[in-house]
Each structure stands twice: as C-alpha cells, then as structure tokens.
mmCIF file of C-alpha atoms in Angstrom:
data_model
loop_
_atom_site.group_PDB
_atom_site.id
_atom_site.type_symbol
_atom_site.label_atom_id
_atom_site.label_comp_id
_atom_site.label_asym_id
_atom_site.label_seq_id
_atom_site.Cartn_x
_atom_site.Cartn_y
_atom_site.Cartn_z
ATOM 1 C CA UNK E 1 0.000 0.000 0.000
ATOM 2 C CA UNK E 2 1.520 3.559 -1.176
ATOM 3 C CA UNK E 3 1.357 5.834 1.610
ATOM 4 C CA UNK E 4 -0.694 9.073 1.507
ATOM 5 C CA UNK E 5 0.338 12.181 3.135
ATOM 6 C CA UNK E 6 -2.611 12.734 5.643
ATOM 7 C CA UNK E 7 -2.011 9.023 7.023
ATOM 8 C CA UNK E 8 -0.665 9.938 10.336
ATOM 9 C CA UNK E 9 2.175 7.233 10.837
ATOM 10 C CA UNK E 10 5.109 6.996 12.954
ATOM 11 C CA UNK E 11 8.324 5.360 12.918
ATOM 12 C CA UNK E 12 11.542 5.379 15.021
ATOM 13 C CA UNK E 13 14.799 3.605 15.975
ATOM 14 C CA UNK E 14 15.607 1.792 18.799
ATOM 15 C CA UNK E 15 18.887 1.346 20.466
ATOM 16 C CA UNK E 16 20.884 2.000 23.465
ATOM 17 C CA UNK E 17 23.109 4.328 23.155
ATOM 18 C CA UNK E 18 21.101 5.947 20.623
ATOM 19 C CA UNK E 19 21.632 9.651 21.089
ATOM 20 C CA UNK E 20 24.143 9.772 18.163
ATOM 21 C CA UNK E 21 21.933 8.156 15.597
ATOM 22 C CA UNK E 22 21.232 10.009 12.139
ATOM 23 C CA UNK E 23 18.468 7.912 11.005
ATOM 24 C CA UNK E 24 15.308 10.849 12.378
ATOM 25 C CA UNK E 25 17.511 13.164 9.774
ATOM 26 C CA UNK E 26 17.360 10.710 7.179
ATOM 27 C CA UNK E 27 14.086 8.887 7.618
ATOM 28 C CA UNK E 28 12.467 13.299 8.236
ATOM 29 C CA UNK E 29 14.316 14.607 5.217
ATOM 30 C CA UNK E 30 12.775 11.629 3.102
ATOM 31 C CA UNK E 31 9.308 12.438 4.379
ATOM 32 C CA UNK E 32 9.784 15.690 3.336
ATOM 33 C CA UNK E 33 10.473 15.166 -0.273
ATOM 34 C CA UNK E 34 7.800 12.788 -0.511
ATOM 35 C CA UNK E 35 5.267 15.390 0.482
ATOM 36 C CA UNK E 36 4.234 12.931 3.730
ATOM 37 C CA UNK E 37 3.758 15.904 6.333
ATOM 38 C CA UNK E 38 1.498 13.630 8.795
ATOM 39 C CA UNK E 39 4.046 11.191 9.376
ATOM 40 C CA UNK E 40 6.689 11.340 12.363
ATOM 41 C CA UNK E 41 9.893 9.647 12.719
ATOM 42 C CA UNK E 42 11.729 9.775 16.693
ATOM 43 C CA UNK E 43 14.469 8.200 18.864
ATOM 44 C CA UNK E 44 13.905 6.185 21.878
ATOM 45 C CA UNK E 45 17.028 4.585 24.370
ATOM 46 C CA UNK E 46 15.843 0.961 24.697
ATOM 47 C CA UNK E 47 17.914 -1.893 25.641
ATOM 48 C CA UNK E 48 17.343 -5.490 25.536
ATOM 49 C CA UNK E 49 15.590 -6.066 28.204
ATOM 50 C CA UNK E 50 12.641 -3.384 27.632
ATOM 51 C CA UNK E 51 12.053 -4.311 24.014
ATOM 52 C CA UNK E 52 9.505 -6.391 24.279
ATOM 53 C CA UNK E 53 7.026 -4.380 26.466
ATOM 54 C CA UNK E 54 7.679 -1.312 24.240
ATOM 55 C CA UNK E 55 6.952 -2.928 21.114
ATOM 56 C CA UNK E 56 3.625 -4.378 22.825
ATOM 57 C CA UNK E 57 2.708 -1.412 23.319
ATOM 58 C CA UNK E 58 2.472 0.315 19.990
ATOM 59 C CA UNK E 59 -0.583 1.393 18.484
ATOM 60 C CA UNK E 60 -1.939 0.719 14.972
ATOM 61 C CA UNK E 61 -0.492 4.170 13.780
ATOM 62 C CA UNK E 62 3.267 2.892 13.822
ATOM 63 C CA UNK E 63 4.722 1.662 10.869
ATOM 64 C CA UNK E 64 7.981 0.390 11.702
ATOM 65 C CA UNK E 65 11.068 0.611 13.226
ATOM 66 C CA UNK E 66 14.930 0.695 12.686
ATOM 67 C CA UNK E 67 17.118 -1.417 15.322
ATOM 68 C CA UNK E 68 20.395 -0.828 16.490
ATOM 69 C CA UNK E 69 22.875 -2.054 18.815
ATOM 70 C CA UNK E 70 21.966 -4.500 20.616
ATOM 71 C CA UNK E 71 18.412 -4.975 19.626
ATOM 72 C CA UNK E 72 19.492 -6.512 15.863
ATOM 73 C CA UNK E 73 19.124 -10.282 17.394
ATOM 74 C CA UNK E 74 16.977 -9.171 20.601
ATOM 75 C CA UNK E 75 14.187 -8.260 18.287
ATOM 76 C CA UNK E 76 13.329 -11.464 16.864
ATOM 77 C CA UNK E 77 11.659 -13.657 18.947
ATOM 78 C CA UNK E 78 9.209 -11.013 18.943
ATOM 79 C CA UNK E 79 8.712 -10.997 15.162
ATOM 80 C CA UNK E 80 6.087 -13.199 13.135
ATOM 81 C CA UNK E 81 8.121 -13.258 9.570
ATOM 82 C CA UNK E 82 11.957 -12.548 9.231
ATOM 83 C CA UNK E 83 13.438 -12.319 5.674
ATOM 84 C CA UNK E 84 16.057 -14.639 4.343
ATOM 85 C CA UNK E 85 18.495 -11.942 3.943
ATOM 86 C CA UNK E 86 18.306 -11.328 7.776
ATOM 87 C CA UNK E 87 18.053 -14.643 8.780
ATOM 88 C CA UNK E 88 21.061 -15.742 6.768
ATOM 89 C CA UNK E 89 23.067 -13.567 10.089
ATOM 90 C CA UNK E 90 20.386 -13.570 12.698
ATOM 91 C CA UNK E 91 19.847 -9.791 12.516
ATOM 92 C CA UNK E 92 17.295 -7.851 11.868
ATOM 93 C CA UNK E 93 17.883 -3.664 11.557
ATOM 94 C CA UNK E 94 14.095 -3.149 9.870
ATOM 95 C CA UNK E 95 10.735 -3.886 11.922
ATOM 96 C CA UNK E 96 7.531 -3.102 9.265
ATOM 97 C CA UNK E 97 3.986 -3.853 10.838
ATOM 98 C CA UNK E 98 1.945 -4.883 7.942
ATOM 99 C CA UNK E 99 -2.059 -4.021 7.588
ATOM 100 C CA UNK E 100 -3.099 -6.923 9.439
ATOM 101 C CA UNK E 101 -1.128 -6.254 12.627
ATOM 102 C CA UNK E 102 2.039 -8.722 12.008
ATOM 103 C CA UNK E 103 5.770 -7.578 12.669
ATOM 104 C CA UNK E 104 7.970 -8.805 9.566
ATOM 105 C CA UNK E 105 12.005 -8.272 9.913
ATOM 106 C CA UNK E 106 13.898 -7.259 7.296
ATOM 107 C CA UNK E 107 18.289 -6.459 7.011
ATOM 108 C CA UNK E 108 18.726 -3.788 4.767
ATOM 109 C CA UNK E 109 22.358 -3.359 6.098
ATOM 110 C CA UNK E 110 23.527 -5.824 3.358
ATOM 111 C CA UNK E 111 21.581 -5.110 0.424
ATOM 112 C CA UNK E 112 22.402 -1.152 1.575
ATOM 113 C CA UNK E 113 25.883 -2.171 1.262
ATOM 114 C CA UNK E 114 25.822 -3.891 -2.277
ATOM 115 C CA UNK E 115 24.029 -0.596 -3.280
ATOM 116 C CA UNK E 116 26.741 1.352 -1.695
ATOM 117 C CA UNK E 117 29.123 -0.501 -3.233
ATOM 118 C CA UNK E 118 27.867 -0.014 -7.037
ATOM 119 C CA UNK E 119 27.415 3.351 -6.551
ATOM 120 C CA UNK E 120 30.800 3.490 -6.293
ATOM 121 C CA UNK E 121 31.426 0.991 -9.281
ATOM 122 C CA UNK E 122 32.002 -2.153 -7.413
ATOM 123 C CA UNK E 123 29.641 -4.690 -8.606
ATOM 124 C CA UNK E 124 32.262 -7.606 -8.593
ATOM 125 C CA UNK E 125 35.543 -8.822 -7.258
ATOM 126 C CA UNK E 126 37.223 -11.450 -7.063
ATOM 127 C CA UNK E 127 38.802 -11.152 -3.462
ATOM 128 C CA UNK E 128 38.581 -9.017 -0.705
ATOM 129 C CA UNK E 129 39.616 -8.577 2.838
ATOM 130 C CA UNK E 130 37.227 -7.660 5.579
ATOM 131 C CA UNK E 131 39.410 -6.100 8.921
ATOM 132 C CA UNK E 132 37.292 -7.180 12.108
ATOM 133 C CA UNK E 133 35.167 -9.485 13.392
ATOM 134 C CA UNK E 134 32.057 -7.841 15.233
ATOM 135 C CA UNK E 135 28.721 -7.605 14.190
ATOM 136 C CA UNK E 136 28.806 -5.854 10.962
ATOM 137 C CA UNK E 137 31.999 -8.291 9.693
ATOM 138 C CA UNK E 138 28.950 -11.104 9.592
ATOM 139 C CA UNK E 139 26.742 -8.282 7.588
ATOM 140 C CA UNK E 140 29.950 -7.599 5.190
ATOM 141 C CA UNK E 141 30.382 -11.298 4.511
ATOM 142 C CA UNK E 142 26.898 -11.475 3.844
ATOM 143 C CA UNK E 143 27.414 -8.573 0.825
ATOM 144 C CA UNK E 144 30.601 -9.771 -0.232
ATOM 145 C CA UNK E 145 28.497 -13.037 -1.021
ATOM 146 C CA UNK E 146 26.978 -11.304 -3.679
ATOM 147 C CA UNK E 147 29.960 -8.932 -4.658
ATOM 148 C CA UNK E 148 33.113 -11.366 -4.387
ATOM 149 C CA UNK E 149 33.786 -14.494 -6.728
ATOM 150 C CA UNK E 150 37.032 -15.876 -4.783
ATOM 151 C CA UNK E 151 38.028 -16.022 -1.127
ATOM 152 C CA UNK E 152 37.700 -13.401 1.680
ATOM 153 C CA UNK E 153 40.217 -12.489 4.532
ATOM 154 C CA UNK E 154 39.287 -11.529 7.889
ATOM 155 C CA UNK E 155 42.123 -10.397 10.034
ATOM 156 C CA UNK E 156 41.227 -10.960 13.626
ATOM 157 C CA UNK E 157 42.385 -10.554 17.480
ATOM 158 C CA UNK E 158 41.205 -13.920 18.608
ATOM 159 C CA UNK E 159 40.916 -17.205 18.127
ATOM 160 C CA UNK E 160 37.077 -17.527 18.944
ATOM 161 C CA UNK E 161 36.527 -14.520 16.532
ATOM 162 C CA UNK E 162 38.092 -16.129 13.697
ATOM 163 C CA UNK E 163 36.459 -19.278 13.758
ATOM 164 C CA UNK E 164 32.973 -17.647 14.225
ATOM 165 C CA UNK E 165 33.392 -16.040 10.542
ATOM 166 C CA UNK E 166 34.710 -19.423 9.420
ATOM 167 C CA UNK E 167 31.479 -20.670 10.425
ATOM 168 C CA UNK E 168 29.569 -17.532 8.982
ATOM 169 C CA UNK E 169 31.637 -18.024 5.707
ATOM 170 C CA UNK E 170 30.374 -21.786 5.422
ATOM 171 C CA UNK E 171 26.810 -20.739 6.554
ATOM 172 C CA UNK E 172 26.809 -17.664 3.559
ATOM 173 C CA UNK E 173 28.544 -20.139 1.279
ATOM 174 C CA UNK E 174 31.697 -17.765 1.183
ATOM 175 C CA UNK E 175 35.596 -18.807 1.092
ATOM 176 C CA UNK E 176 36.866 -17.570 4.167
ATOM 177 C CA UNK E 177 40.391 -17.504 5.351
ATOM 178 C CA UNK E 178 41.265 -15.989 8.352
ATOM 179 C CA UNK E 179 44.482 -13.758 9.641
ATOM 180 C CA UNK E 180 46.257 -12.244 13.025
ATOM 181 C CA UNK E 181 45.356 -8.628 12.875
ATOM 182 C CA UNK E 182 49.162 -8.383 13.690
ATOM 183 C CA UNK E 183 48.807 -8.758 9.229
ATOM 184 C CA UNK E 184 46.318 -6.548 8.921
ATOM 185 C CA UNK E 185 48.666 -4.232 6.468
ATOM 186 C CA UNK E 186 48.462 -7.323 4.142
ATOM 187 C CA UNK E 187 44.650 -6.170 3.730
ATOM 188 C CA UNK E 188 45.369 -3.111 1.992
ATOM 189 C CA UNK E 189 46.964 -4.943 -0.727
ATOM 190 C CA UNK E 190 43.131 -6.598 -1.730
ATOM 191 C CA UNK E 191 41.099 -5.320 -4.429
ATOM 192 C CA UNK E 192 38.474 -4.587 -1.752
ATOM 193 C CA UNK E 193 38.667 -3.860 1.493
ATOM 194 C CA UNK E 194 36.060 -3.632 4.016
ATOM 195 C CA UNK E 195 36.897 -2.305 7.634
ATOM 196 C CA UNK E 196 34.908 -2.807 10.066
ATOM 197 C CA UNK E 197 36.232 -1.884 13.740
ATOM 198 C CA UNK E 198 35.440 0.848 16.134
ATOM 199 C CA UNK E 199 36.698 4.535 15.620
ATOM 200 C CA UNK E 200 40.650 4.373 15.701
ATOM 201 C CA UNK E 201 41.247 0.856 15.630
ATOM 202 C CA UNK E 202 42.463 1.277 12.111
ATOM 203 C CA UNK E 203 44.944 4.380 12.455
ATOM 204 C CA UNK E 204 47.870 2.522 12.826
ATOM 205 C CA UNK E 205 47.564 1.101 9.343
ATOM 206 C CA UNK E 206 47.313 4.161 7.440
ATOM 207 C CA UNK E 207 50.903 4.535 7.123
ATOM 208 C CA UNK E 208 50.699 1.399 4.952
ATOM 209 C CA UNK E 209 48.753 1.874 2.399
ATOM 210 C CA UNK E 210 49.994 0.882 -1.010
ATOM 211 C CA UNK E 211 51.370 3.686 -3.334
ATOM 212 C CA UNK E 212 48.133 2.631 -6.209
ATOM 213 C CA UNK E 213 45.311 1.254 -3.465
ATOM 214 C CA UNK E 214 42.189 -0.128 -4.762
ATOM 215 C CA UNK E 215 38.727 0.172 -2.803
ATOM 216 C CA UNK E 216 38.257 1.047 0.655
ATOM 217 C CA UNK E 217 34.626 0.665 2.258
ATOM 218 C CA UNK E 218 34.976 2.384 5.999
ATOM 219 C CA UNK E 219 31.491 1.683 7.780
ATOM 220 C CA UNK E 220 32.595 4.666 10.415
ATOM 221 C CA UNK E 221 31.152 8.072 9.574
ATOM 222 C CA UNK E 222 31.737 9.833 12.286
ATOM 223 C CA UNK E 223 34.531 10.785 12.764
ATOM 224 C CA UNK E 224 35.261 10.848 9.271
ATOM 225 C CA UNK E 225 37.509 10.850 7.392
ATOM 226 C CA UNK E 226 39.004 8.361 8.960
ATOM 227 C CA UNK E 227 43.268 8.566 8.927
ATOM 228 C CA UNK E 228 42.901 5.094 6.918
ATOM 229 C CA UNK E 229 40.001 6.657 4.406
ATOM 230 C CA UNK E 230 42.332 10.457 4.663
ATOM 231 C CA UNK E 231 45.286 8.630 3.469
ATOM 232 C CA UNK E 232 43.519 5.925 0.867
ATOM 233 C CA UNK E 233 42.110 8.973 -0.274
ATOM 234 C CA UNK E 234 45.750 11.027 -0.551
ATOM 235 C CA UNK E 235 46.833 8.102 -2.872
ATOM 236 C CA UNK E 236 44.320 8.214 -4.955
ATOM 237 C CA UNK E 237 42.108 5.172 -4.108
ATOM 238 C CA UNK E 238 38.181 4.788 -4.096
ATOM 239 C CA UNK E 239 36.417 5.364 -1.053
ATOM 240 C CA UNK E 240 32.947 4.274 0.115
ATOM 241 C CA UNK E 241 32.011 5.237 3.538
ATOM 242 C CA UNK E 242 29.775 4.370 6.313
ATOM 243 C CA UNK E 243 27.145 7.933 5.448
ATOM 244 C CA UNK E 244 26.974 6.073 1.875
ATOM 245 C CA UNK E 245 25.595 2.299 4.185
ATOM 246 C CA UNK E 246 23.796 4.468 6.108
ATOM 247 C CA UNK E 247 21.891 6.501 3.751
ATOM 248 C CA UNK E 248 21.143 3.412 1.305
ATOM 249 C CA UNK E 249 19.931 0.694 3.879
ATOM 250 C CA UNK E 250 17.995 4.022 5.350
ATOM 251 C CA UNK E 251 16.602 4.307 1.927
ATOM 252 C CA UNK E 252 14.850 0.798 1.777
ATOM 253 C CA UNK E 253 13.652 1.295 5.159
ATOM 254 C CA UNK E 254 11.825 4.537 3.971
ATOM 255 C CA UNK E 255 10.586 2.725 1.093
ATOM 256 C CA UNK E 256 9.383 -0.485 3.001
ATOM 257 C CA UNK E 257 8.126 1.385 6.056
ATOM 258 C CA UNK E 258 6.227 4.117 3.879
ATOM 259 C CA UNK E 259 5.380 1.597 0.724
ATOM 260 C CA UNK E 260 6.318 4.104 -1.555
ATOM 261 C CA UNK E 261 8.131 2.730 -5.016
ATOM 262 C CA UNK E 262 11.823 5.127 -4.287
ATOM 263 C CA UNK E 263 13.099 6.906 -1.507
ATOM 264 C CA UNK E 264 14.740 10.246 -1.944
ATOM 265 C CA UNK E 265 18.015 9.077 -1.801
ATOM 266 C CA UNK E 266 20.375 12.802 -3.009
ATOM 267 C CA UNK E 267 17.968 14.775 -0.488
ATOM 268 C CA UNK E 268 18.558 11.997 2.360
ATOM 269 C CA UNK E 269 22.218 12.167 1.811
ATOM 270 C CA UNK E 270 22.302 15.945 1.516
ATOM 271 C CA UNK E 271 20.812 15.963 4.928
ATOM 272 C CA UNK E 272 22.757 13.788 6.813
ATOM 273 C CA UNK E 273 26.377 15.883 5.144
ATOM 274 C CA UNK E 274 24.395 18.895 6.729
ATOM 275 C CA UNK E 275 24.091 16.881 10.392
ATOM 276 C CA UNK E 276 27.782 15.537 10.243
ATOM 277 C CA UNK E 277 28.894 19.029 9.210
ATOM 278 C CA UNK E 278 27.010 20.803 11.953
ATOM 279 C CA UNK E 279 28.501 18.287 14.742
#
C-alpha cells in the first residue's frame, strides 16, 4: 500500500546508546520530499531487556522501526516473519507492521551495502579482505556473497573470533580464510577492502597503504575521514564510507516502512552531510 500524506504514521529507531543516531535526519528529510507531512519519525534509548514491552505497546499508527545495537538479534523472537536476507546472520535492523497487525524483519544493512558498493562501481571482485570481526563483519560477509567471486580475509584478534566467521563463511557459502590482525597491512593490498572496527582501531595502518590502493569501504562516519580513508584517499584510491551504508539501507527502510516505489536518496544524503557538518 503507497502511503498518503494525511495518514498519520510513525516510525523510530531503537537502540541504546542511541543519542548519536542520524536515522530521524534521514528517515524526516525523506518524508519531506515525498510530500508525507502527517508522518513522524523519533528516537527512543531501549535496551534489551525493555524491548519487548515497548513494542507491545504500539498502536496501529506505527509503521515500523529501525534497530540498532543491541536490539538486531533481541528483536526477533518477537517478530512473526523474518526475511532470508536477515536470517542468513540472525539480525534484523528493519521492523515493518503490515495491515493486518504482524511484525515482519527485514536487514537492509547488506543489500544497503551492495548498493553502496555499485554506486561506487564495485559490482564484482574477485577477493577481498574484511578487517574485524564484530557484528557488521557477519553483515559484510553477507554482501561480499553477492559482490566477491574468490576467497575473503578476515584479520582478527582472537581465536574464537576467527572461527565464528569461518562458520559464517560456510553458513553464507563464502571462502573464508582468516588472519592475526598483527597482518592486517596485508589487507590493503586486496582489491576490496572492508573495515569494520570501532573509531581508531584502524589508524595505525594508514601509514601502509599501497602507493596505487584499490577500494576502501569504511562503515565509520563519524569521525570521518578516517586517517585510513584520509590517506587511501591522498593516494588516490576509491572510497565508500559508512554515510553512503547508512543513507542506502535508510533508503529501503523509507521505502518499506512508507510503501512508496523510491526513496529520496540525493535529499537523504544531503541531509545527513548537513548533520555531520554541523557536529
């Protein structure tokens, strides 16, 4: 159903922290374009453990949700459908209540980050190196399963790390070798790399970038650059970064949430450059 602009909806995303989060700029600036003035889009801190009574207690004006940390897995036991795309790493970032009243779970981190990626003229490889092993390394395996034809290495700090995205690689069906992060610089050499690790946990490897790099996909956008994406950048390699996952998985939120056919992606991105610029 196409949404009409006097339907008074809401929407919002959940997480805890979630004071940082750019998704009410994204998910407003798209109602805006769209010309859907009743509809309302708000923050809320919830953890784990008071999920389940505040998603009980939503009326029949909300029309989804977006989930953060650490609701992506909390979430759904409380859901009646969950797509294969999240179920294929057990995390769900989109909640959409349908007509009748059920709660269907959607990732549109992944697909958001194929889109990200061909925006930037990636649509195939055939390696690439993913550096970490946290949540979003399972959601970057999951796209490199549609991007990458050969073998993927993860450079980790554990043990137990590296053979949980062993196990994700043989779940996704993707050829996974993994590496000390102590060889991390090795990474930079790939014809994609995907990092994945907190702010500042990649500094340290600037200094080795390769004189001709290839692709660089930072999911950090703030603070951005990063030194790794700042020197990539200096030596004149591609550079995809975590605004550009966050404004397309944002984008087929908007459009699954509101039903309408294509989100306003330029004015959604345009806003959150004005947020980031502002902070």
């Amino acid at each position: 159903m196409t949404a009409r602009a006097t339907d008074a909806r809401r929407a919002a995303v959940l997480g805890s922290p979630i004071d940082h989060s750019l998704s009410p700029v994204l998910h407003r600036a798209a109602y805006e374009e769209l010309g859907l003035t009743h509809w309302s889009y708000d923050r809320f801190d919830v953890d784990e453990a008071a999920l389940p009574g505040f998603v009980a207690e939503l009326g029949p004006e909300w029309a989804g949700l977006s989930l953060t940390m650490p609701l992506k897995r909390a979430v759904i036991p409380l859901l009646d459908e969950v797509s294969e795309t999240a179920a294929s790493v057990e995390a769900v970032n989109t909640l959409v209540f349908t007509e009748d009243g059920r709660r269907v779970g959607d990732n549109t981190d992944i697909p958001g980050m194929v889109a990200a990626l061909r925006e930037h003229g990636i649509e195939q490889v055939d390696s690439a190196a993913i550096l970490g092993a946290g949540a979003t390394a399972s959601s970057a395996l999951a796209a490199l399963a549609r991007v990458c034809t050969g073998e993927v290495v993860v450079y980790v700090r554990s043990g137990a790390r590296a053979a949980e995205m062993r196990q994700w690689g043989e779940r996704l069906d993707v050829e996974v070798r993994t590496e000390d992060w102590s060889d991390a610089a090795e990474a930079l050499h790939r014809p994609l790399v995907i990092a994945t690790t907190p702010a500042g946990t990649t500094d340290a490897l600037a200094a080795t970038v390769p004189e001709r790099p290839t692709t660089l996909f930072d999911v950090l956008y703030e603070p951005w650059p990063t030194e790794l994406a700042a020197r990539w950048s200096m030596f004149g390699g591609a550079v995809v970064s975590g605004l550009d996952l966050l404004v397309h998985q944002a984008v087929l939120q908007v459009e699954q949430m509101t039903g309408c056919a294509r989100a306003p992606l330029a004015a959604m991105r345009k806003a959150g450059e004005h947020a980031l610029a502002a902070r």
